[in-house]
mmCIF file of C-alpha atoms in Angstrom:
data_model
loop_
_atom_site.group_PDB
_atom_site.id
_atom_site.type_symbol
_atom_site.label_atom_id
_atom_site.label_comp_id
_atom_site.label_asym_id
_atom_site.label_seq_id
_atom_site.Cartn_x
_atom_site.Cartn_y
_atom_site.Cartn_z
ATOM 1 C CA MET A 21 0.072 0.133 0.027
ATOM 2 C CA PRO A 22 1.260 3.607 -0.758
ATOM 3 C CA ARG A 23 2.645 5.579 2.467
ATOM 4 C CA THR A 24 0.085 8.405 3.758
ATOM 5 C CA LEU A 25 0.713 11.232 5.614
ATOM 6 C CA ALA A 26 -0.068 11.369 9.426
ATOM 7 C CA PRO A 27 -2.719 13.764 11.009
ATOM 8 C CA GLY A 28 -0.918 17.002 10.800
ATOM 9 C CA GLN A 29 2.382 16.025 8.687
ATOM 10 C CA ARG A 30 3.222 17.593 5.541
ATOM 11 C CA ALA A 31 5.354 16.465 2.605
ATOM 12 C CA GLU A 32 8.042 19.217 1.505
ATOM 13 C CA LEU A 33 9.866 19.205 -1.364
ATOM 14 C CA TYR A 34 13.387 21.192 -1.535
ATOM 15 C CA VAL A 35 15.756 22.005 -3.860
ATOM 16 C CA CYS A 36 19.329 22.912 -2.076
ATOM 17 C CA ASP A 37 22.525 24.456 -3.445
ATOM 18 C CA VAL A 38 25.037 22.262 -2.661
ATOM 19 C CA LEU A 39 27.786 25.026 -2.551
ATOM 20 C CA THR A 40 25.984 27.696 -0.207
ATOM 21 C CA GLY A 41 23.369 25.406 1.434
ATOM 22 C CA ASP A 42 20.679 27.883 0.290
ATOM 23 C CA LEU A 43 17.171 25.694 0.249
ATOM 24 C CA SER A 44 14.225 26.558 -1.315
ATOM 25 C CA LEU A 45 10.439 25.175 -0.930
ATOM 26 C CA ARG A 46 9.127 24.012 -4.210
ATOM 27 C CA LEU A 47 6.255 22.045 -3.374
ATOM 28 C CA SER A 48 4.591 21.771 -0.003
ATOM 29 C CA SER A 49 1.134 18.855 0.415
ATOM 30 C CA ASP A 50 -0.934 17.892 3.524
ATOM 31 C CA THR A 51 -2.887 15.738 1.581
ATOM 32 C CA LEU A 52 -0.271 13.909 -0.540
ATOM 33 C CA LEU A 53 2.567 12.296 0.774
ATOM 34 C CA PHE A 54 4.948 12.277 -2.638
ATOM 35 C CA GLU A 55 8.520 10.750 -2.329
ATOM 36 C CA ALA A 56 11.993 10.695 -4.040
ATOM 37 C CA PRO A 57 12.613 13.346 -6.229
ATOM 38 C CA ASN A 58 14.674 12.666 -9.684
ATOM 39 C CA TRP A 59 15.575 15.864 -11.912
ATOM 40 C CA THR A 60 14.967 15.491 -15.622
ATOM 41 C CA PRO A 61 17.996 15.584 -18.087
ATOM 42 C CA ASP A 62 17.126 19.083 -19.400
ATOM 43 C CA GLY A 63 17.038 20.544 -15.975
ATOM 44 C CA GLY A 64 13.532 21.466 -16.420
ATOM 45 C CA SER A 65 11.529 19.640 -13.781
ATOM 46 C CA LEU A 66 11.282 16.986 -11.151
ATOM 47 C CA VAL A 67 9.883 13.686 -10.971
ATOM 48 C CA VAL A 68 8.236 12.227 -7.987
ATOM 49 C CA ASN A 69 6.107 8.993 -7.000
ATOM 50 C CA GLY A 70 3.023 9.698 -4.628
ATOM 51 C CA ASP A 71 0.238 7.429 -3.543
ATOM 52 C CA GLY A 72 1.370 4.528 -6.167
ATOM 53 C CA ARG A 73 1.615 6.920 -9.005
ATOM 54 C CA LEU A 74 4.668 8.922 -11.037
ATOM 55 C CA PHE A 75 4.357 12.812 -11.556
ATOM 56 C CA ARG A 76 6.370 15.646 -13.053
ATOM 57 C CA LEU A 77 6.467 19.265 -11.574
ATOM 58 C CA GLY A 78 8.547 21.983 -13.165
ATOM 59 C CA VAL A 79 11.398 22.807 -11.335
ATOM 60 C CA THR A 80 10.589 26.535 -10.660
ATOM 61 C CA SER A 81 6.472 26.422 -11.240
ATOM 62 C CA GLY A 82 3.616 24.351 -12.433
ATOM 63 C CA GLU A 83 1.610 21.961 -10.719
ATOM 64 C CA LEU A 84 1.849 18.274 -10.405
ATOM 65 C CA GLU A 85 0.893 16.406 -13.329
ATOM 66 C CA ALA A 86 0.605 12.416 -13.507
ATOM 67 C CA ILE A 87 2.676 10.716 -16.003
ATOM 68 C CA PRO A 88 0.131 7.553 -17.341
ATOM 69 C CA MET A 89 1.218 3.941 -16.573
ATOM 70 C CA PRO A 90 -1.451 2.024 -17.728
ATOM 71 C CA GLY A 91 -1.646 -1.334 -16.876
ATOM 72 C CA VAL A 92 1.305 -1.198 -14.005
ATOM 73 C CA ASP A 93 0.317 -1.835 -10.428
ATOM 74 C CA PRO A 94 1.027 0.987 -7.609
ATOM 75 C CA ILE A 95 4.896 1.862 -7.956
ATOM 76 C CA ASN A 96 7.053 2.369 -4.638
ATOM 77 C CA ASN A 97 9.634 5.358 -4.641
ATOM 78 C CA ASP A 98 12.060 3.479 -6.932
ATOM 79 C CA HIS A 99 12.184 5.305 -10.075
ATOM 80 C CA VAL A 100 15.124 6.909 -12.057
ATOM 81 C CA ILE A 101 15.107 8.868 -15.345
ATOM 82 C CA SER A 102 16.435 7.540 -18.934
ATOM 83 C CA PRO A 103 20.249 9.581 -19.681
ATOM 84 C CA ASP A 104 17.733 10.824 -22.859
ATOM 85 C CA GLY A 105 14.744 11.781 -20.602
ATOM 86 C CA LEU A 106 12.735 10.012 -22.643
ATOM 87 C CA THR A 107 11.699 7.043 -20.156
ATOM 88 C CA ALA A 108 11.018 6.392 -16.815
ATOM 89 C CA TYR A 109 11.799 3.581 -15.183
ATOM 90 C CA VAL A 110 9.687 2.199 -11.848
ATOM 91 C CA SER A 111 9.676 -0.414 -9.350
ATOM 92 C CA SER A 112 5.751 -1.735 -9.342
ATOM 93 C CA ASP A 113 4.504 -3.494 -6.272
ATOM 94 C CA ASP A 114 4.570 -6.487 -8.717
ATOM 95 C CA GLY A 115 7.839 -7.179 -7.942
ATOM 96 C CA HIS A 116 9.310 -6.100 -11.209
ATOM 97 C CA ILE A 117 10.740 -2.971 -13.473
ATOM 98 C CA TYR A 118 8.913 -1.462 -16.602
ATOM 99 C CA ALA A 119 9.528 1.468 -18.598
ATOM 100 C CA VAL A 120 7.209 4.044 -18.894
ATOM 101 C CA PRO A 121 7.300 6.635 -21.803
ATOM 102 C CA MET A 122 7.790 10.212 -20.059
ATOM 103 C CA ASP A 123 5.238 11.620 -22.771
ATOM 104 C CA GLY A 124 2.404 9.064 -21.703
ATOM 105 C CA GLN A 125 2.800 7.838 -25.907
ATOM 106 C CA GLY A 126 3.632 4.156 -26.746
ATOM 107 C CA GLY A 127 3.368 1.278 -24.578
ATOM 108 C CA VAL A 128 4.767 0.122 -21.373
ATOM 109 C CA ARG A 129 7.141 -2.599 -21.172
ATOM 110 C CA ARG A 130 8.375 -4.831 -18.380
ATOM 111 C CA ILE A 131 11.927 -4.870 -17.979
ATOM 112 C CA THR A 132 12.718 -7.668 -15.566
ATOM 113 C CA THR A 133 12.289 -11.389 -15.846
ATOM 114 C CA ASP A 134 10.096 -14.066 -13.874
ATOM 115 C CA LYS A 135 12.293 -15.757 -11.068
ATOM 116 C CA GLY A 136 10.097 -16.993 -8.868
ATOM 117 C CA ALA A 137 7.023 -15.504 -6.627
ATOM 118 C CA GLY A 138 9.819 -14.923 -4.070
ATOM 119 C CA PHE A 139 11.986 -12.656 -5.688
ATOM 120 C CA ARG A 140 11.562 -8.806 -6.224
ATOM 121 C CA HIS A 141 13.278 -6.128 -8.492
ATOM 122 C CA TYR A 142 14.053 -2.910 -6.645
ATOM 123 C CA LEU A 143 15.475 -0.214 -9.395
ATOM 124 C CA HIS A 144 18.187 2.193 -8.054
ATOM 125 C CA GLY A 145 20.350 3.401 -11.012
ATOM 126 C CA ALA A 146 20.726 3.779 -15.168
ATOM 127 C CA SER A 147 23.790 3.599 -16.570
ATOM 128 C CA PRO A 148 25.468 6.784 -18.194
ATOM 129 C CA ASP A 149 24.283 5.691 -21.808
ATOM 130 C CA GLY A 150 20.841 4.156 -21.074
ATOM 131 C CA SER A 151 21.723 0.673 -21.611
ATOM 132 C CA THR A 152 22.010 -0.796 -18.116
ATOM 133 C CA LEU A 153 19.785 -0.590 -15.228
ATOM 134 C CA ALA A 154 21.269 -1.061 -11.825
ATOM 135 C CA TYR A 155 18.766 -2.855 -8.943
ATOM 136 C CA VAL A 156 18.373 -4.677 -6.018
ATOM 137 C CA GLY A 157 17.312 -8.106 -6.316
ATOM 138 C CA MET A 158 15.321 -9.356 -2.741
ATOM 139 C CA GLU A 159 14.951 -13.072 -2.248
ATOM 140 C CA ILE A 160 12.459 -13.797 0.215
ATOM 141 C CA LEU A 161 13.836 -17.152 2.138
ATOM 142 C CA THR A 162 11.138 -17.140 4.916
ATOM 143 C CA ALA A 163 8.858 -14.981 6.514
ATOM 144 C CA ASP A 164 11.329 -12.938 8.680
ATOM 145 C CA SER A 165 14.581 -13.887 6.581
ATOM 146 C CA VAL A 166 15.389 -11.785 2.623
ATOM 147 C CA ARG A 167 18.965 -12.283 1.113
ATOM 148 C CA THR A 168 19.642 -8.919 -0.841
ATOM 149 C CA ASN A 169 22.402 -8.276 -3.602
ATOM 150 C CA VAL A 170 22.925 -6.074 -6.541
ATOM 151 C CA PHE A 171 22.576 -6.767 -10.272
ATOM 152 C CA LEU A 172 23.127 -5.189 -13.401
ATOM 153 C CA ILE A 173 20.025 -5.703 -16.645
ATOM 154 C CA ASP A 174 20.246 -5.030 -20.149
ATOM 155 C CA VAL A 175 17.243 -3.023 -21.126
ATOM 156 C CA GLU A 176 17.014 -4.362 -24.134
ATOM 157 C CA THR A 177 18.498 -7.765 -24.204
ATOM 158 C CA GLN A 178 16.872 -8.463 -20.587
ATOM 159 C CA ALA A 179 20.849 -9.900 -19.872
ATOM 160 C CA GLU A 180 21.354 -9.752 -15.963
ATOM 161 C CA ARG A 181 25.037 -9.716 -14.410
ATOM 162 C CA GLN A 182 24.824 -10.495 -10.480
ATOM 163 C CA LEU A 183 27.900 -8.037 -8.745
ATOM 164 C CA THR A 184 27.527 -9.111 -5.199
ATOM 165 C CA ASP A 185 26.560 -12.621 -4.122
ATOM 166 C CA ASP A 186 26.745 -12.975 -0.324
ATOM 167 C CA ASP A 187 24.319 -13.055 2.906
ATOM 168 C CA HIS A 188 24.971 -9.165 3.269
ATOM 169 C CA PRO A 189 22.287 -6.883 3.551
ATOM 170 C CA ASP A 190 22.599 -4.177 0.252
ATOM 171 C CA ASP A 191 20.734 -1.508 -0.960
ATOM 172 C CA GLY A 192 20.819 1.620 -3.587
ATOM 173 C CA ALA A 193 22.898 0.170 -6.362
ATOM 174 C CA GLU A 194 23.813 3.396 -8.600
ATOM 175 C CA PHE A 195 26.040 3.882 -11.294
ATOM 176 C CA SER A 196 29.058 6.714 -11.053
ATOM 177 C CA PRO A 197 29.015 9.610 -14.233
ATOM 178 C CA ASP A 198 31.398 7.321 -16.030
ATOM 179 C CA GLY A 199 29.578 3.994 -15.598
ATOM 180 C CA SER A 200 32.646 2.358 -14.581
ATOM 181 C CA TRP A 201 31.568 1.384 -10.981
ATOM 182 C CA VAL A 202 28.525 0.852 -8.811
ATOM 183 C CA TYR A 203 27.594 2.462 -5.575
ATOM 184 C CA PHE A 204 25.416 0.934 -3.075
ATOM 185 C CA ASN A 205 24.845 0.825 0.886
ATOM 186 C CA SER A 206 25.528 -2.249 2.748
ATOM 187 C CA GLU A 207 25.806 -3.579 5.834
ATOM 188 C CA ARG A 208 29.462 -6.484 5.025
ATOM 189 C CA ALA A 209 31.576 -4.351 7.185
ATOM 190 C CA SER A 210 29.076 -3.982 10.280
ATOM 191 C CA THR A 211 29.131 -5.914 13.279
ATOM 192 C CA GLU A 212 26.281 -4.588 14.528
ATOM 193 C CA PRO A 213 22.619 -4.853 12.712
ATOM 194 C CA GLY A 214 21.628 -2.154 10.326
ATOM 195 C CA HIS A 215 24.638 -0.419 10.528
ATOM 196 C CA ALA A 216 25.249 0.340 6.726
ATOM 197 C CA GLN A 217 28.238 2.450 5.275
ATOM 198 C CA LEU A 218 28.815 3.270 1.572
ATOM 199 C CA PHE A 219 30.588 0.974 -0.822
ATOM 200 C CA ARG A 220 31.313 0.814 -4.455
ATOM 201 C CA VAL A 221 32.100 -1.915 -6.859
ATOM 202 C CA PRO A 222 33.609 -2.091 -10.306
ATOM 203 C CA ALA A 223 30.866 -2.217 -12.923
ATOM 204 C CA ASP A 224 32.542 -5.208 -14.656
ATOM 205 C CA GLY A 225 32.623 -7.169 -11.265
ATOM 206 C CA GLY A 226 35.194 -7.009 -8.498
ATOM 207 C CA GLU A 227 35.702 -6.566 -4.337
ATOM 208 C CA PRO A 228 33.286 -3.976 -2.642
ATOM 209 C CA GLU A 229 35.751 -0.576 -1.398
ATOM 210 C CA GLN A 230 33.875 0.612 1.157
ATOM 211 C CA LEU A 231 33.732 4.437 0.999
ATOM 212 C CA THR A 232 32.539 5.557 4.775
ATOM 213 C CA PHE A 233 33.606 4.832 8.266
ATOM 214 C CA ASP A 234 31.455 6.040 11.309
ATOM 215 C CA GLU A 235 29.190 5.327 13.513
ATOM 216 C CA ARG A 236 25.938 6.735 11.559
ATOM 217 C CA VAL A 237 23.406 4.787 9.748
ATOM 218 C CA ASN A 238 24.275 5.536 6.120
ATOM 219 C CA TRP A 239 21.921 4.982 3.053
ATOM 220 C CA PHE A 240 21.492 5.711 -1.073
ATOM 221 C CA PRO A 241 24.738 7.125 -2.468
ATOM 222 C CA HIS A 242 23.874 9.346 -5.014
ATOM 223 C CA PRO A 243 27.321 10.479 -7.082
ATOM 224 C CA ASP A 244 26.888 13.951 -9.041
ATOM 225 C CA PRO A 245 27.196 14.017 -12.378
ATOM 226 C CA ASP A 246 30.934 15.573 -12.198
ATOM 227 C CA GLY A 247 31.733 12.188 -9.845
ATOM 228 C CA ARG A 248 33.294 14.848 -7.011
ATOM 229 C CA ARG A 249 30.623 14.800 -4.683
ATOM 230 C CA ILE A 250 28.308 11.600 -3.639
ATOM 231 C CA ALA A 251 25.284 12.738 -1.721
ATOM 232 C CA TYR A 252 23.499 10.031 0.703
ATOM 233 C CA VAL A 253 20.934 10.111 3.698
ATOM 234 C CA SER A 254 22.382 9.965 7.558
ATOM 235 C CA PHE A 255 20.353 8.000 9.721
ATOM 236 C CA PRO A 256 21.144 8.096 13.499
ATOM 237 C CA PRO A 257 22.882 5.309 15.251
ATOM 238 C CA GLY A 258 21.182 2.016 16.296
ATOM 239 C CA THR A 259 18.812 2.377 13.006
ATOM 240 C CA LEU A 260 17.548 -0.538 11.708
ATOM 241 C CA GLY A 261 17.031 -0.346 8.198
ATOM 242 C CA HIS A 262 15.415 3.105 6.415
ATOM 243 C CA PRO A 263 12.425 3.808 8.513
ATOM 244 C CA ALA A 264 10.580 7.040 7.898
ATOM 245 C CA ASP A 265 9.737 9.761 10.169
ATOM 246 C CA LEU A 266 13.466 10.330 11.966
ATOM 247 C CA GLU A 267 15.850 13.018 12.457
ATOM 248 C CA VAL A 268 18.353 12.281 9.366
ATOM 249 C CA ILE A 269 21.120 14.344 7.782
ATOM 250 C CA VAL A 270 21.713 14.665 4.085
ATOM 251 C CA ARG A 271 25.451 14.720 3.718
ATOM 252 C CA VAL A 272 27.715 15.382 1.123
ATOM 253 C CA LEU A 273 31.328 12.674 0.699
ATOM 254 C CA GLU A 274 33.747 14.594 -1.063
ATOM 255 C CA ASP A 275 36.136 13.356 -3.432
ATOM 256 C CA ASP A 276 38.962 14.070 -0.875
ATOM 257 C CA GLY A 277 37.504 11.821 1.682
ATOM 258 C CA THR A 278 35.862 14.395 4.006
ATOM 259 C CA VAL A 279 32.386 14.760 4.858
ATOM 260 C CA ARG A 280 29.940 17.764 5.602
ATOM 261 C CA ASP A 281 26.256 17.719 6.477
ATOM 262 C CA LEU A 282 24.001 19.810 4.082
ATOM 263 C CA THR A 283 21.224 19.986 5.837
ATOM 264 C CA ALA A 284 19.097 17.991 8.709
ATOM 265 C CA LEU A 285 15.537 17.394 8.464
ATOM 266 C CA PHE A 286 12.562 15.177 9.754
ATOM 267 C CA GLY A 287 12.406 12.204 7.194
ATOM 268 C CA GLY A 288 14.639 9.427 6.033
ATOM 269 C CA GLN A 289 12.608 7.045 4.006
ATOM 270 C CA GLY A 290 11.193 8.823 0.777
ATOM 271 C CA THR A 291 13.396 11.685 1.316
ATOM 272 C CA MET A 292 16.328 10.805 -1.372
ATOM 273 C CA ASN A 293 15.940 7.477 -2.629
ATOM 274 C CA VAL A 294 16.663 7.896 -5.947
ATOM 275 C CA PRO A 295 18.964 10.142 -8.282
ATOM 276 C CA SER A 296 18.415 13.778 -6.762
ATOM 277 C CA TRP A 297 21.379 15.626 -8.563
ATOM 278 C CA SER A 298 20.303 18.594 -11.207
ATOM 279 C CA PRO A 299 22.390 17.725 -14.197
ATOM 280 C CA ASP A 300 24.907 20.580 -13.681
ATOM 281 C CA GLY A 301 25.776 19.097 -10.420
ATOM 282 C CA ARG A 302 25.024 22.042 -8.331
ATOM 283 C CA ARG A 303 21.596 21.462 -6.572
ATOM 284 C CA LEU A 304 20.122 18.437 -4.626
ATOM 285 C CA ALA A 305 15.865 17.933 -4.592
ATOM 286 C CA PHE A 306 15.036 16.197 -1.358
ATOM 287 C CA VAL A 307 11.569 15.539 0.799
ATOM 288 C CA ALA A 308 11.021 16.192 4.198
ATOM 289 C CA TYR A 309 7.905 14.895 6.235
ATOM 290 C CA PRO A 310 7.654 17.111 9.039
ATOM 291 C CA LEU A 311 5.208 16.611 12.041
ATOM 292 C CA GLY A 312 2.661 19.476 13.307
#
């Protein structure tokens, strides 16, 4: 079921200048819980999900406009825009990934293949040339046990490659701007449940490399278009998973290894799950969910 706002809660979409820290409130709603903004490649629009649907919104003006998805079950907050801006790739509640025309013309196409009722695909990134999607595959083992790993799938041929193959919880797989790396968050270096940090693995396969080393729980690495910075959502120490309605920090990891806080907000799940950089790498979009 799509998430909904609690009584007295709002969803607020912000655009933030990563150099100055200046915040601009673009949209506020006390009726629709929208999530996970993408930026279109032309820099003119933001794309969010809400109530199981996909919406487009002008960066500076205009209202939410629904993007038609005929035949697709309600979607979650895992969606990305193709590099040419013509297609939105979405994760549906049926566990599959679909290609949706951004102009609403033409048919919707399923990208992923059947791997059994206990396997679900959670999309997070598209390669710079648009040929490949990065997703996290979740294999449901028992009622209280799952196994997650990082996969790549060819958009046209549906050929797949598995980049990780272990029992460590992984999520948020996303390509570097040159396509040579896949960034993700994982608990593979943790001795405590839930203590995710940021990693990257060669897109051609290899050993993961750890990028953050702190007491907080770090999720959803988003490399900027120049490959100089990685934005991510940092949860409080001891957080299990990536829940909603917590005080979190949007942080930036610089290419010299330093970390700086961009802003603190009340959010978490839905704040910045997917690629959220403007095409010029100057701004980030994210969502807060203040109460009261």
